[in-house]
Coordinates of C-alpha atoms in Angstrom, one line a residue:
M901 CA 8.3 -18.2 -0.8
Y902 CA 8.6 -14.4 -2.0
L903 CA 6.1 -13.0 -4.4
L904 CA 7.0 -10.7 -6.9
G905 CA 5.3 -9.6 -10.2
R906 CA 8.0 -9.8 -12.6
L907 CA 11.8 -9.6 -11.8
N908 CA 12.4 -6.1 -13.8
M909 CA 14.3 -2.9 -12.8
G910 CA 12.0 -1.5 -10.3
G911 CA 12.2 -0.1 -6.9
V912 CA 10.5 -3.0 -5.2
E913 CA 12.5 -5.6 -7.2
I914 CA 15.9 -3.9 -6.5
S915 CA 15.0 -3.6 -3.0
A916 CA 14.3 -7.3 -2.8
L917 CA 17.4 -8.3 -4.4
R918 CA 19.6 -6.1 -1.9
L919 CA 17.7 -7.8 0.9
L920 CA 17.9 -11.3 -0.1
T921 CA 21.5 -10.7 -0.8
H922 CA 22.2 -9.8 2.7
L923 CA 19.7 -12.5 4.4
T924 CA 21.3 -15.3 2.3
A925 CA 24.8 -14.1 3.3
Q926 CA 23.9 -14.0 7.1
Y927 CA 21.1 -16.5 7.9
R928 CA 20.0 -19.8 7.1
V929 CA 17.4 -19.4 4.3
N930 CA 16.5 -21.0 0.9
P931 CA 14.6 -18.2 -0.7
V932 CA 12.0 -19.1 -3.6
I933 CA 11.0 -16.4 -5.7
Y934 CA 7.4 -16.6 -7.3
A935 CA 7.0 -14.5 -10.3
I936 CA 3.0 -14.2 -10.5
S937 CA 3.3 -12.7 -14.2
G938 CA 4.8 -15.8 -15.4
Q939 CA 7.3 -13.9 -17.2
T940 CA 11.2 -13.7 -17.2
G941 CA 12.6 -10.6 -16.1
Y942 CA 15.9 -8.6 -16.4
L943 CA 17.0 -9.5 -12.9
D944 CA 16.4 -13.3 -13.0
D945 CA 20.0 -14.0 -12.9
R946 CA 20.8 -11.5 -10.6
F947 CA 18.4 -13.1 -8.1
R948 CA 19.8 -16.6 -9.0
S949 CA 23.3 -15.6 -8.1
V950 CA 22.6 -14.9 -4.5
G951 CA 21.0 -18.4 -4.3
A952 CA 17.2 -17.9 -5.0
T953 CA 15.2 -20.4 -6.8
I954 CA 12.7 -18.6 -9.3
L955 CA 9.2 -20.1 -10.0
Y956 CA 6.9 -18.6 -12.7
G957 CA 3.4 -18.5 -12.1
K958 CA 0.4 -17.6 -14.4
P959 CA -1.9 -14.6 -14.7
G960 CA -5.1 -14.5 -13.9
A961 CA -7.5 -17.1 -12.1
L962 CA -5.5 -20.2 -13.4
G963 CA -2.6 -18.5 -11.9
L964 CA -4.2 -19.2 -8.4
L965 CA -4.4 -22.8 -9.0
A966 CA -1.0 -22.9 -10.3
F967 CA 0.0 -21.1 -7.4
F968 CA -1.8 -23.8 -4.9
K969 CA 0.1 -26.6 -6.8
H970 CA 3.6 -24.8 -6.4
V971 CA 2.9 -24.2 -2.6
R972 CA 1.9 -27.8 -2.0
A973 CA 5.0 -29.0 -3.7
Q974 CA 7.3 -26.6 -2.2
R975 CA 5.9 -26.5 1.3
P976 CA 7.4 -23.2 2.3
D977 CA 7.4 -22.2 5.9
I978 CA 6.5 -18.4 4.8
V979 CA 4.8 -17.0 2.1
H980 CA 5.7 -13.2 1.7
S981 CA 3.6 -11.5 -1.0
N982 CA 4.7 -8.0 -2.5
V983 CA 1.9 -7.6 -5.1
S984 CA -0.2 -5.1 -3.5
L985 CA -3.9 -5.8 -2.8
P986 CA -4.0 -8.9 -5.0
S987 CA -2.0 -10.5 -2.1
G988 CA -5.0 -11.3 -0.5
F989 CA -5.9 -13.9 -3.0
Y990 CA -2.8 -15.6 -2.8
L991 CA -2.6 -15.5 0.9
L992 CA -6.0 -17.2 0.9
I993 CA -4.4 -20.0 -1.4
A994 CA -1.4 -20.2 1.1
W995 CA -3.9 -20.4 4.0
L996 CA -5.7 -23.5 2.3
A997 CA -2.4 -25.0 1.5
G998 CA -1.7 -24.8 5.2
V999 CA 1.3 -22.2 5.2
K1000 CA 1.5 -21.0 8.9
I1001 CA 3.3 -17.4 8.4
R1002 CA 1.6 -15.4 5.6
I1003 CA 2.9 -11.9 5.1
A1004 CA 1.5 -9.1 3.0
Q1005 CA 3.8 -6.1 2.3
F1006 CA 2.9 -2.8 0.8
H1007 CA 5.1 -0.4 -1.3
S1008 CA 2.6 2.4 -2.3
T1009 CA -0.1 4.5 -1.0
A1010 CA -2.6 4.2 -3.8
L1011 CA -3.5 2.4 -6.9
P1012 CA -3.8 3.6 -10.7
Q1013 CA -7.1 4.5 -11.5
R1014 CA -8.8 1.5 -13.2
S1015 CA -12.2 0.0 -14.2
V1016 CA -15.2 -0.7 -11.9
L1017 CA -14.0 -4.6 -12.2
H1018 CA -10.3 -3.7 -11.1
R1019 CA -11.6 -1.6 -8.1
A1020 CA -14.1 -4.4 -7.1
Q1021 CA -11.1 -7.0 -7.3
S1022 CA -9.0 -4.5 -5.0
S1023 CA -11.9 -4.3 -2.5
V1024 CA -12.2 -8.0 -2.4
G1025 CA -8.2 -8.4 -2.1
R1026 CA -8.3 -5.9 0.8
L1027 CA -10.7 -8.1 2.8
L1028 CA -8.7 -11.1 2.1
V1029 CA -5.4 -9.6 3.2
N1030 CA -6.8 -8.4 6.4
R1031 CA -8.4 -12.0 7.1
F1032 CA -5.7 -14.2 5.9
A1033 CA -2.5 -12.4 6.3
T1034 CA -0.7 -13.0 9.7
H1035 CA 1.5 -10.0 9.3
I1036 CA 1.0 -6.9 7.0
V1037 CA 3.9 -4.9 6.4
G1038 CA 4.4 -1.2 5.0
V1039 CA 7.4 0.3 3.7
S1040 CA 6.2 3.5 5.3
D1041 CA 3.5 4.6 7.8
G1042 CA 1.7 6.2 4.6
T1043 CA 0.9 2.9 2.9
R1044 CA -1.5 1.6 5.7
S1045 CA -4.2 3.6 4.1
L1046 CA -4.0 1.5 1.0
V1047 CA -4.6 -1.8 2.8
R1048 CA -6.4 -0.2 6.2
A1049 CA -4.7 -3.0 8.4
A1050 CA -5.7 -3.7 11.8
P1051 CA -3.1 -2.3 14.5
E1052 CA -2.4 -5.8 15.6
K1053 CA -1.2 -7.0 12.4
W1054 CA 0.5 -4.0 11.2
Q1055 CA 4.1 -2.9 11.2
V1056 CA 6.7 -0.6 9.3
I1057 CA 9.8 -1.8 8.0
Y1058 CA 11.6 0.7 6.0
N1059 CA 13.5 -0.2 2.8
G1060 CA 17.0 -0.1 3.6
V1061 CA 20.1 1.1 1.4
P1062 CA 23.7 0.8 2.5
A1063 CA 25.4 4.0 3.7
A1064 CA 28.1 5.2 1.5
N1065 CA 31.6 4.8 2.6
D1066 CA 32.6 8.0 1.2
V1067 CA 31.1 10.7 -0.9
A1068 CA 32.7 11.2 -4.2
L1069 CA 32.3 15.0 -4.5
A1070 CA 34.8 15.2 -7.4
G1071 CA 33.4 14.1 -10.6
S1072 CA 30.0 15.4 -9.7
N1073 CA 28.1 17.9 -12.0
P1074 CA 26.3 20.2 -9.6
F1075 CA 23.9 21.3 -12.6
L1076 CA 23.0 18.0 -13.6
I1077 CA 19.4 17.1 -12.5
T1078 CA 18.7 13.3 -12.7
L1079 CA 15.2 11.5 -12.7
L1080 CA 15.9 7.8 -12.1
G1081 CA 13.4 5.2 -12.4
R1082 CA 10.8 3.6 -14.6
L1083 CA 9.4 6.0 -17.5
A1084 CA 5.9 5.1 -16.2
P1085 CA 2.7 7.2 -16.2
E1086 CA 2.7 7.4 -12.6
K1087 CA 6.2 9.0 -12.5
N1088 CA 4.7 12.3 -14.0
L1089 CA 7.5 12.9 -16.2
E1090 CA 5.8 15.5 -18.4
K1091 CA 6.1 17.6 -15.2
A1092 CA 9.7 17.2 -15.1
V1093 CA 9.9 18.6 -18.6
E1094 CA 7.7 21.4 -17.7
I1095 CA 9.9 22.2 -14.6
F1096 CA 13.2 22.2 -16.5
G1097 CA 11.8 24.4 -19.3
H1098 CA 10.9 26.8 -16.8
L1099 CA 14.5 26.7 -15.1
K1100 CA 16.1 27.1 -18.5
S1101 CA 13.8 30.0 -19.3
M1102 CA 15.2 31.8 -16.5
G1103 CA 18.6 32.4 -18.4
D1104 CA 20.9 29.8 -16.6
Q1105 CA 22.1 27.7 -19.4
K1106 CA 24.4 25.4 -17.2
W1107 CA 21.5 23.1 -16.2
K1108 CA 21.3 19.6 -17.8
M1109 CA 18.5 16.8 -17.1
Q1110 CA 18.8 13.0 -17.6
F1111 CA 16.2 10.5 -17.4
V1112 CA 17.7 7.2 -16.4
G1113 CA 15.5 4.0 -16.4
P1114 CA 13.7 1.4 -18.2
G1115 CA 10.8 2.1 -20.3
T1116 CA 8.7 0.5 -23.1
S1117 CA 9.2 1.6 -26.6
D1118 CA 6.0 3.6 -26.3
E1119 CA 6.9 5.4 -23.0
T1120 CA 10.3 6.3 -24.3
T1121 CA 9.2 7.7 -27.7
A1122 CA 6.5 9.7 -26.0
L1123 CA 9.0 11.3 -23.5
K1124 CA 11.3 12.2 -26.2
A1125 CA 8.5 13.6 -28.0
K1126 CA 7.9 15.8 -24.9
V1127 CA 11.2 17.0 -24.9
L1128 CA 11.6 17.8 -28.5
A1129 CA 8.2 19.6 -28.4
A1130 CA 9.6 21.7 -25.3
G1131 CA 12.6 22.6 -27.4
L1132 CA 15.0 21.0 -24.8
E1133 CA 16.5 18.1 -26.8
R1134 CA 20.1 19.7 -26.4
D1135 CA 20.0 19.5 -22.6
V1136 CA 17.9 16.7 -21.8
H1137 CA 18.8 13.1 -22.5
V1138 CA 16.9 9.8 -22.1
T1139 CA 19.7 7.4 -21.5
G1140 CA 17.8 4.0 -20.6
P1141 CA 18.4 1.8 -17.6
T1142 CA 21.5 1.5 -15.3
D1143 CA 22.9 -1.2 -13.3
N1144 CA 24.8 1.3 -11.0
P1145 CA 22.4 3.8 -9.6
L1146 CA 24.5 4.8 -7.1
V1147 CA 27.3 6.0 -9.5
V1148 CA 24.6 7.7 -11.4
L1149 CA 23.4 9.6 -8.3
K1150 CA 26.9 10.5 -7.2
G1151 CA 27.6 12.1 -10.5
S1152 CA 24.2 14.3 -10.2
G1153 CA 23.8 17.6 -8.7
L1154 CA 20.3 16.8 -7.6
L1155 CA 17.7 14.0 -7.9
L1156 CA 14.3 15.1 -8.9
L1157 CA 11.1 13.0 -8.2
T1158 CA 7.9 14.4 -9.6
S1159 CA 5.8 11.1 -9.0
N1160 CA 2.0 11.3 -8.4
R1161 CA 2.2 8.2 -6.1
E1162 CA 5.0 6.3 -4.1
G1163 CA 5.5 4.3 -1.1
L1164 CA 8.8 4.9 0.1
P1165 CA 10.8 5.7 -2.9
T1166 CA 14.1 3.7 -2.7
V1167 CA 15.5 6.1 -5.3
V1168 CA 15.3 9.2 -2.7
L1169 CA 17.2 7.0 0.0
E1170 CA 19.7 6.1 -2.6
A1171 CA 20.4 9.6 -3.4
L1172 CA 20.6 10.7 0.1
S1173 CA 22.9 7.9 1.0
V1174 CA 25.6 9.5 -1.3
G1175 CA 24.9 13.0 -0.3
T1176 CA 22.9 14.0 -3.6
P1177 CA 20.1 16.5 -2.4
V1178 CA 16.5 15.5 -3.5
V1179 CA 13.5 17.9 -4.6
A1180 CA 10.5 15.4 -4.7
S1181 CA 6.7 15.4 -4.8
A1182 CA 5.3 16.0 -1.2
L1183 CA 3.9 12.5 -0.9
P1184 CA 3.5 10.8 2.3
G1185 CA 6.4 8.6 2.0
V1186 CA 8.8 11.4 0.8
L1187 CA 7.5 13.5 3.8
E1188 CA 8.2 10.5 6.2
I1189 CA 11.9 10.6 4.9
A1190 CA 12.1 14.4 5.2
G1191 CA 10.9 14.2 8.6
Q1192 CA 13.8 11.9 9.5
V1193 CA 16.9 12.9 7.6
N1194 CA 18.2 16.1 6.0
G1195 CA 18.6 16.8 2.3
V1196 CA 14.9 16.8 0.8
I1197 CA 12.8 19.5 -0.2
A1198 CA 9.2 18.3 -0.5
V1199 CA 6.9 20.3 -3.3
P1200 CA 3.2 19.8 -3.7
V1201 CA 2.7 17.6 -7.0
A1202 CA 0.5 20.4 -8.3
A1203 CA 2.6 23.4 -7.6
P1204 CA 3.6 25.7 -10.3
A1205 CA 6.7 25.2 -12.2
D1206 CA 8.2 28.4 -10.4
E1207 CA 7.9 26.7 -7.0
W1208 CA 10.0 23.6 -8.2
T1209 CA 12.6 25.6 -9.8
R1210 CA 13.1 27.7 -6.4
A1211 CA 13.3 24.4 -4.6
I1212 CA 16.0 23.3 -7.0
T1213 CA 18.0 26.3 -6.9
Q1214 CA 18.0 26.1 -3.1
S1215 CA 19.0 22.4 -3.1
A1216 CA 22.1 23.3 -5.2
A1217 CA 23.7 24.9 -2.2
A1218 CA 23.3 21.9 0.2
S1219 CA 26.4 20.0 1.7
R1220 CA 26.6 16.8 0.4
Q1221 CA 28.7 15.6 3.1
T1222 CA 26.2 16.8 5.7
I1223 CA 23.5 15.0 3.8
A1224 CA 25.3 11.6 3.5
S1225 CA 26.6 12.0 7.3
G1226 CA 23.0 12.7 8.4
F1227 CA 21.5 9.7 6.4
A1228 CA 24.2 7.2 7.8
H1229 CA 22.8 7.9 11.4
G1230 CA 19.2 7.8 10.3
P1231 CA 16.7 4.8 10.5
F1232 CA 16.9 3.8 6.7
G1233 CA 20.0 1.6 6.9
L1234 CA 20.2 -1.8 5.2
D1235 CA 21.4 -3.6 8.3
R1236 CA 18.2 -2.3 10.1
Q1237 CA 15.9 -3.8 7.5
V1238 CA 17.9 -7.1 7.1
E1239 CA 17.5 -7.6 10.9
R1240 CA 13.7 -6.6 11.2
I1241 CA 13.1 -9.1 8.2
A1242 CA 15.0 -11.8 9.8
R1243 CA 13.1 -11.5 12.9
L1244 CA 9.8 -11.5 11.1
W1245 CA 10.8 -14.6 9.2
T1246 CA 12.4 -16.2 12.4
L1247 CA 15.6 -17.0 10.8
E1248 CA 18.6 -18.5 12.4
A1249 CA 22.1 -16.9 11.8
K1250 CA 24.6 -18.8 10.1
D1251 CA 27.1 -18.6 12.9
A1252 CA 24.6 -19.6 15.8
K1253 CA 25.4 -22.6 17.5
P1254 CA 23.1 -25.6 16.6

């Protein structure tokens, strides 16, 4: 049983879909997705298409009772939770229901600033994760700081993306800067608008920028208002979500990531896999990627716009072929992630003899 919040177009959900697609093709596994929000999502049918069953929970304390009933009815061998520190509450319930393998996986290095009550709930959740998880997994080593896991329970399994078979240089726009992901506050998109405004003020009119990703009506309206206020509406476009992120990234000259917090940003891995250079916030997960493959320039989040623009112009000269080739030989391949998760779940390959 694989716990997620809601099956929308986020990095965690896309990574889970990619993982389960390959696991169900290669191993004997019957995944059950448990959406703790109780809400349907954009990717529901995509998960069903790879053989997953989707169950919908309920929010709040009543949701824990509903989860207990579902676990008792389904009797899963494993509960694998991907809902940050609240995972502790769900793994406690899984323990009470008799589940032997209980996994908490962490995808971020920090939580958003919230109320005193939320901070208290997070503290309790952290204690419960460390008590009731049999395994604690991080998508980067930096995520360990959030959960403070004991060494004997902790391991890092990188999110994987498939290496590109080719790098389509033809058709890419070397002066197109792409931001790919949710239009959420933690993505710090106003910083991107500021950086682009500074870049245009330097006199080079060839540069364009696009924001590609889902957002609420309020988030989309607020972003467009910032672009308009900066006088950049002719060169900056907000396009909405895409089902083909690799196509978008292949057509871009550069990926820009201005987030305030991330775990191991999948979009950075996707960009590098097709040879697209990256300029990104110097967060722990970004630095972990930059330390192992080429193509990433990390800039402190609070750095002035001119430091970001220097990194952008420097990245424009990078070799896409060199970036893609280096990525293909690095540690972030999808096959490696699939193998590690299969071992964690003790799965049997479909071609194994009975």
